Amino acid sequence: MKTKLVIFDLDGTLVNSLYDLADAVNYALAKNGLPTHEREKYRFMVGNGRSVLADRAMMIPEGSDSELKRAVLADYDHYYGGHYKDNTRPYEGTAELLKALDERGVGYCVLSNKPDFFTKAIISELFPGSDFAYVMGKRDEFPTKPDPASVNAVMRELSVTAEECLYIGDSNVDMKTAANAGIESVGVSWGFRSVEELEAAGASHIADVPGDILKYLKEQ
């Protein structure tokens, strides 16, 4: 069945946002008297949404709730709101990939665990000429990926089936999201996680450069 929609993760897939995420968390940790981490260590903390990111950075059990954690998240949100694109840039070749999808008549959208406001802001500001069919970050009415609820909502909104989609991401969260939604997946080797992680999480394919994704579009 022909591919009608490519669903992209954002951080680590379309954009390299690692340093801005790391700097925002480190600001919040330091402000609250907690130890900070080297930027590169955040590769293994991001991906499951801001709450889990805070848990991992604070080195507390995932799902924790405390006054201190709420303070860290508030300070993170405040800092990130003014610095979310200080260092964040599209990965080389992503703009050309989106143009190639346009030329083939294949739609594309973004589905991220990043808060919805920041997801939309980054797409509009860093990909101003690209015609995304839908852009959605984390919203209260949906659980975070890898739960497939948000993916299913996007497919309903755009009137496509799982068989007509291709899911692109850089982490085990993305590969599990695709599997949970019954969608063929492509893991990208340029993102925050390793190819080994992507393959272990069930990636259908691996792309080494954005243009590789075109090879996995189904024509009929």
mmCIF file of C-alpha atoms in Angstrom:
data_model
loop_
_atom_site.group_PDB
_atom_site.id
_atom_site.type_symbol
_atom_site.label_atom_id
_atom_site.label_comp_id
_atom_site.label_asym_id
_atom_site.label_seq_id
_atom_site.Cartn_x
_atom_site.Cartn_y
_atom_site.Cartn_z
ATOM 1 C CA MET A 1 0.000 0.000 0.000
ATOM 2 C CA LYS A 2 1.392 3.398 -1.005
ATOM 3 C CA THR A 3 2.981 5.537 1.697
ATOM 4 C CA LYS A 4 0.795 8.594 2.217
ATOM 5 C CA LEU A 5 2.250 10.003 5.451
ATOM 6 C CA VAL A 6 5.685 10.145 7.058
ATOM 7 C CA ILE A 7 5.546 10.745 10.815
ATOM 8 C CA PHE A 8 8.672 12.333 12.266
ATOM 9 C CA ASP A 9 9.904 12.562 15.804
ATOM 10 C CA LEU A 10 11.486 15.986 16.444
ATOM 11 C CA ASP A 11 14.447 16.025 18.849
ATOM 12 C CA GLY A 12 17.296 13.916 17.509
ATOM 13 C CA THR A 13 15.433 13.245 14.272
ATOM 14 C CA LEU A 14 14.683 16.512 12.471
ATOM 15 C CA VAL A 15 16.657 18.819 14.778
ATOM 16 C CA ASN A 16 19.701 18.572 17.003
ATOM 17 C CA SER A 17 18.394 20.161 20.178
ATOM 18 C CA LEU A 18 20.595 18.339 22.687
ATOM 19 C CA TYR A 19 22.587 21.283 24.005
ATOM 20 C CA ASP A 20 19.587 23.548 24.515
ATOM 21 C CA LEU A 21 17.768 20.790 26.406
ATOM 22 C CA ALA A 22 20.864 20.056 28.486
ATOM 23 C CA ASP A 23 21.493 23.716 29.286
ATOM 24 C CA ALA A 24 17.892 24.242 30.391
ATOM 25 C CA VAL A 25 17.936 21.247 32.717
ATOM 26 C CA ASN A 26 21.350 22.154 34.117
ATOM 27 C CA TYR A 27 20.112 25.690 34.817
ATOM 28 C CA ALA A 28 17.131 24.303 36.724
ATOM 29 C CA LEU A 29 19.256 21.806 38.652
ATOM 30 C CA ALA A 30 21.834 24.400 39.663
ATOM 31 C CA LYS A 31 19.170 26.908 40.713
ATOM 32 C CA ASN A 32 17.729 24.307 43.044
ATOM 33 C CA GLY A 33 21.070 23.248 44.511
ATOM 34 C CA LEU A 34 21.337 19.975 42.629
ATOM 35 C CA PRO A 35 24.357 18.587 40.727
ATOM 36 C CA THR A 36 24.455 19.173 36.971
ATOM 37 C CA HIS A 37 25.574 16.826 34.173
ATOM 38 C CA GLU A 38 27.788 17.022 31.102
ATOM 39 C CA ARG A 39 25.777 17.945 28.030
ATOM 40 C CA GLU A 40 26.478 14.674 26.236
ATOM 41 C CA LYS A 41 24.990 12.642 29.073
ATOM 42 C CA TYR A 42 21.598 14.064 28.195
ATOM 43 C CA ARG A 43 21.540 11.878 25.079
ATOM 44 C CA PHE A 44 20.370 9.085 27.347
ATOM 45 C CA MET A 45 17.965 11.151 29.453
ATOM 46 C CA VAL A 46 15.760 12.758 26.797
ATOM 47 C CA GLY A 47 13.027 11.069 24.784
ATOM 48 C CA ASN A 48 10.270 10.285 27.266
ATOM 49 C CA GLY A 49 9.022 13.801 27.947
ATOM 50 C CA ARG A 50 9.982 16.564 30.359
ATOM 51 C CA SER A 51 8.791 14.840 33.545
ATOM 52 C CA VAL A 52 10.918 11.736 32.992
ATOM 53 C CA LEU A 53 13.807 13.962 31.858
ATOM 54 C CA ALA A 54 13.639 15.721 35.226
ATOM 55 C CA ASP A 55 13.544 12.390 37.073
ATOM 56 C CA ARG A 56 16.621 11.145 35.262
ATOM 57 C CA ALA A 57 18.530 14.394 35.704
ATOM 58 C CA MET A 58 17.625 14.551 39.399
ATOM 59 C CA MET A 59 18.500 10.843 39.737
ATOM 60 C CA ILE A 60 15.159 9.988 41.351
ATOM 61 C CA PRO A 61 12.659 7.230 40.478
ATOM 62 C CA GLU A 62 10.680 7.824 37.298
ATOM 63 C CA GLY A 63 7.187 9.067 38.043
ATOM 64 C CA SER A 64 8.249 10.887 41.196
ATOM 65 C CA ASP A 65 6.377 13.930 42.420
ATOM 66 C CA SER A 66 7.708 16.406 44.954
ATOM 67 C CA GLU A 67 7.878 20.126 45.606
ATOM 68 C CA LEU A 68 11.534 20.087 44.543
ATOM 69 C CA LYS A 69 10.771 18.376 41.249
ATOM 70 C CA ARG A 70 7.977 20.836 40.528
ATOM 71 C CA ALA A 71 10.410 23.684 41.176
ATOM 72 C CA VAL A 72 12.971 22.127 38.823
ATOM 73 C CA LEU A 73 10.362 21.743 36.078
ATOM 74 C CA ALA A 74 9.163 25.321 36.509
ATOM 75 C CA ASP A 75 12.717 26.659 36.267
ATOM 76 C CA TYR A 76 13.393 24.405 33.279
ATOM 77 C CA ASP A 77 10.304 25.698 31.471
ATOM 78 C CA HIS A 78 11.223 29.296 32.206
ATOM 79 C CA TYR A 79 14.795 28.948 30.946
ATOM 80 C CA TYR A 80 13.953 26.814 27.928
ATOM 81 C CA GLY A 81 11.273 29.292 26.895
ATOM 82 C CA GLY A 82 13.961 31.887 26.251
ATOM 83 C CA HIS A 83 16.672 29.589 24.921
ATOM 84 C CA TYR A 84 14.992 26.773 22.964
ATOM 85 C CA LYS A 85 16.782 27.627 19.739
ATOM 86 C CA ASP A 86 20.110 29.016 20.931
ATOM 87 C CA ASN A 87 21.914 25.968 19.527
ATOM 88 C CA THR A 88 19.068 23.934 18.010
ATOM 89 C CA ARG A 89 19.386 23.446 14.255
ATOM 90 C CA PRO A 90 17.900 21.138 11.610
ATOM 91 C CA TYR A 91 20.102 18.196 10.770
ATOM 92 C CA GLU A 92 21.840 18.500 7.422
ATOM 93 C CA GLY A 93 19.664 17.078 4.669
ATOM 94 C CA THR A 94 16.341 17.278 6.504
ATOM 95 C CA ALA A 95 15.052 20.283 4.563
ATOM 96 C CA GLU A 96 15.951 18.554 1.299
ATOM 97 C CA LEU A 97 14.150 15.408 2.466
ATOM 98 C CA LEU A 98 10.962 17.365 3.151
ATOM 99 C CA LYS A 99 11.187 18.969 -0.286
ATOM 100 C CA ALA A 100 11.580 15.528 -1.871
ATOM 101 C CA LEU A 101 8.478 14.320 -0.023
ATOM 102 C CA ASP A 102 6.574 17.336 -1.360
ATOM 103 C CA GLU A 103 7.665 16.460 -4.895
ATOM 104 C CA ARG A 104 6.428 12.893 -4.431
ATOM 105 C CA GLY A 105 3.104 13.999 -3.024
ATOM 106 C CA VAL A 106 3.785 12.321 0.325
ATOM 107 C CA GLY A 107 2.501 14.135 3.411
ATOM 108 C CA TYR A 108 4.559 14.541 6.559
ATOM 109 C CA CYS A 109 3.933 15.514 10.147
ATOM 110 C CA VAL A 110 5.683 15.775 13.526
ATOM 111 C CA LEU A 111 4.778 13.930 16.698
ATOM 112 C CA SER A 112 6.958 14.677 19.724
ATOM 113 C CA ASN A 113 7.082 14.171 23.481
ATOM 114 C CA LYS A 114 8.328 17.761 23.716
ATOM 115 C CA PRO A 115 5.589 20.128 24.980
ATOM 116 C CA ASP A 116 3.214 21.104 22.201
ATOM 117 C CA PHE A 117 4.047 24.817 22.295
ATOM 118 C CA PHE A 118 7.782 24.274 21.815
ATOM 119 C CA THR A 119 7.236 21.600 19.168
ATOM 120 C CA LYS A 120 5.145 23.989 17.089
ATOM 121 C CA ALA A 121 7.532 26.915 17.680
ATOM 122 C CA ILE A 122 10.615 24.998 16.549
ATOM 123 C CA ILE A 123 8.918 23.680 13.412
ATOM 124 C CA SER A 124 7.543 27.074 12.412
ATOM 125 C CA GLU A 125 10.828 28.873 13.055
ATOM 126 C CA LEU A 126 13.341 26.332 11.728
ATOM 127 C CA PHE A 127 11.309 24.910 8.828
ATOM 128 C CA PRO A 128 9.397 27.985 7.619
ATOM 129 C CA GLY A 129 9.005 26.822 4.023
ATOM 130 C CA SER A 130 7.898 23.267 4.744
ATOM 131 C CA ASP A 131 4.252 22.239 4.501
ATOM 132 C CA PHE A 132 3.690 19.967 7.498
ATOM 133 C CA ALA A 133 0.275 18.317 7.462
ATOM 134 C CA TYR A 134 0.176 18.240 11.269
ATOM 135 C CA VAL A 135 2.469 19.182 14.156
ATOM 136 C CA MET A 136 1.799 17.909 17.654
ATOM 137 C CA GLY A 137 3.853 17.800 20.809
ATOM 138 C CA LYS A 138 2.909 16.472 24.228
ATOM 139 C CA ARG A 139 -0.630 17.454 25.140
ATOM 140 C CA ASP A 140 -2.442 16.684 28.370
ATOM 141 C CA GLU A 141 -5.120 14.589 26.686
ATOM 142 C CA PHE A 142 -2.615 12.003 25.450
ATOM 143 C CA PRO A 143 -0.033 9.913 27.312
ATOM 144 C CA THR A 144 3.567 10.221 26.207
ATOM 145 C CA LYS A 145 5.036 7.968 23.546
ATOM 146 C CA PRO A 146 5.538 4.991 23.273
ATOM 147 C CA ASP A 147 1.835 4.863 24.052
ATOM 148 C CA PRO A 148 0.242 4.924 20.565
ATOM 149 C CA ALA A 149 -2.743 7.122 21.485
ATOM 150 C CA SER A 150 -1.278 10.314 20.003
ATOM 151 C CA VAL A 151 -0.184 8.510 16.826
ATOM 152 C CA ASN A 152 -3.643 7.046 16.409
ATOM 153 C CA ALA A 153 -5.153 10.514 16.862
ATOM 154 C CA VAL A 154 -2.932 11.939 14.129
ATOM 155 C CA MET A 155 -3.843 9.126 11.750
ATOM 156 C CA ARG A 156 -7.536 9.734 12.388
ATOM 157 C CA GLU A 157 -7.083 13.467 11.873
ATOM 158 C CA LEU A 158 -5.328 12.938 8.536
ATOM 159 C CA SER A 159 -7.479 9.992 7.423
ATOM 160 C CA VAL A 160 -4.657 7.518 6.896
ATOM 161 C CA THR A 161 -4.128 3.953 8.048
ATOM 162 C CA ALA A 162 -1.089 2.482 9.762
ATOM 163 C CA GLU A 163 -0.202 0.653 6.537
ATOM 164 C CA GLU A 164 -0.044 4.009 4.727
ATOM 165 C CA CYS A 165 2.419 5.525 7.228
ATOM 166 C CA LEU A 166 6.150 5.429 7.877
ATOM 167 C CA TYR A 167 7.443 6.415 11.314
ATOM 168 C CA ILE A 168 10.880 8.064 11.684
ATOM 169 C CA GLY A 169 12.751 8.426 14.981
ATOM 170 C CA ASP A 170 16.077 8.235 16.767
ATOM 171 C CA SER A 171 15.356 6.260 19.942
ATOM 172 C CA ASN A 172 13.852 3.095 21.353
ATOM 173 C CA VAL A 173 10.846 5.210 22.376
ATOM 174 C CA ASP A 174 10.127 5.947 18.717
ATOM 175 C CA MET A 175 10.603 2.384 17.525
ATOM 176 C CA LYS A 176 8.279 1.111 20.261
ATOM 177 C CA THR A 177 5.745 3.813 19.421
ATOM 178 C CA ALA A 178 5.722 2.684 15.799
ATOM 179 C CA ALA A 179 5.383 -0.961 16.798
ATOM 180 C CA ASN A 180 2.542 -0.181 19.205
ATOM 181 C CA ALA A 181 0.702 1.634 16.423
ATOM 182 C CA GLY A 182 1.411 -1.055 13.818
ATOM 183 C CA ILE A 183 3.521 1.279 11.668
ATOM 184 C CA GLU A 184 6.704 0.456 9.759
ATOM 185 C CA SER A 185 9.638 2.308 11.321
ATOM 186 C CA VAL A 186 12.940 3.861 10.288
ATOM 187 C CA GLY A 187 15.584 4.499 12.930
ATOM 188 C CA VAL A 188 18.006 7.317 12.163
ATOM 189 C CA SER A 189 21.669 6.825 12.989
ATOM 190 C CA TRP A 190 22.442 10.562 13.305
ATOM 191 C CA GLY A 191 20.298 11.151 16.392
ATOM 192 C CA PHE A 192 20.797 10.878 20.133
ATOM 193 C CA ARG A 193 20.892 7.083 20.436
ATOM 194 C CA SER A 194 22.803 4.211 18.881
ATOM 195 C CA VAL A 195 21.917 1.981 15.950
ATOM 196 C CA GLU A 196 22.171 -0.967 18.325
ATOM 197 C CA GLU A 197 19.412 0.528 20.484
ATOM 198 C CA LEU A 198 17.218 1.164 17.465
ATOM 199 C CA GLU A 199 17.636 -2.363 16.139
ATOM 200 C CA ALA A 200 17.042 -3.900 19.567
ATOM 201 C CA ALA A 201 13.804 -1.902 19.812
ATOM 202 C CA GLY A 202 12.577 -3.340 16.521
ATOM 203 C CA ALA A 203 13.453 -0.756 13.878
ATOM 204 C CA SER A 204 12.223 -1.943 10.477
ATOM 205 C CA HIS A 205 15.016 -0.024 8.712
ATOM 206 C CA ILE A 206 18.026 2.188 9.504
ATOM 207 C CA ALA A 207 18.769 5.477 7.728
ATOM 208 C CA ASP A 208 22.299 6.909 7.812
ATOM 209 C CA VAL A 209 21.374 10.166 6.062
ATOM 210 C CA PRO A 210 17.945 11.776 5.639
ATOM 211 C CA GLY A 211 17.792 10.913 1.951
ATOM 212 C CA ASP A 212 17.879 7.199 2.837
ATOM 213 C CA ILE A 213 14.304 7.501 4.107
ATOM 214 C CA LEU A 214 13.064 7.908 0.524
ATOM 215 C CA LYS A 215 14.138 4.306 -0.167
ATOM 216 C CA TYR A 216 11.554 3.012 2.289
ATOM 217 C CA LEU A 217 8.522 4.759 0.842
ATOM 218 C CA LYS A 218 6.057 2.308 -0.651
ATOM 219 C CA GLU A 219 4.938 3.215 -4.151
ATOM 220 C CA GLN A 220 1.851 1.003 -4.303
#
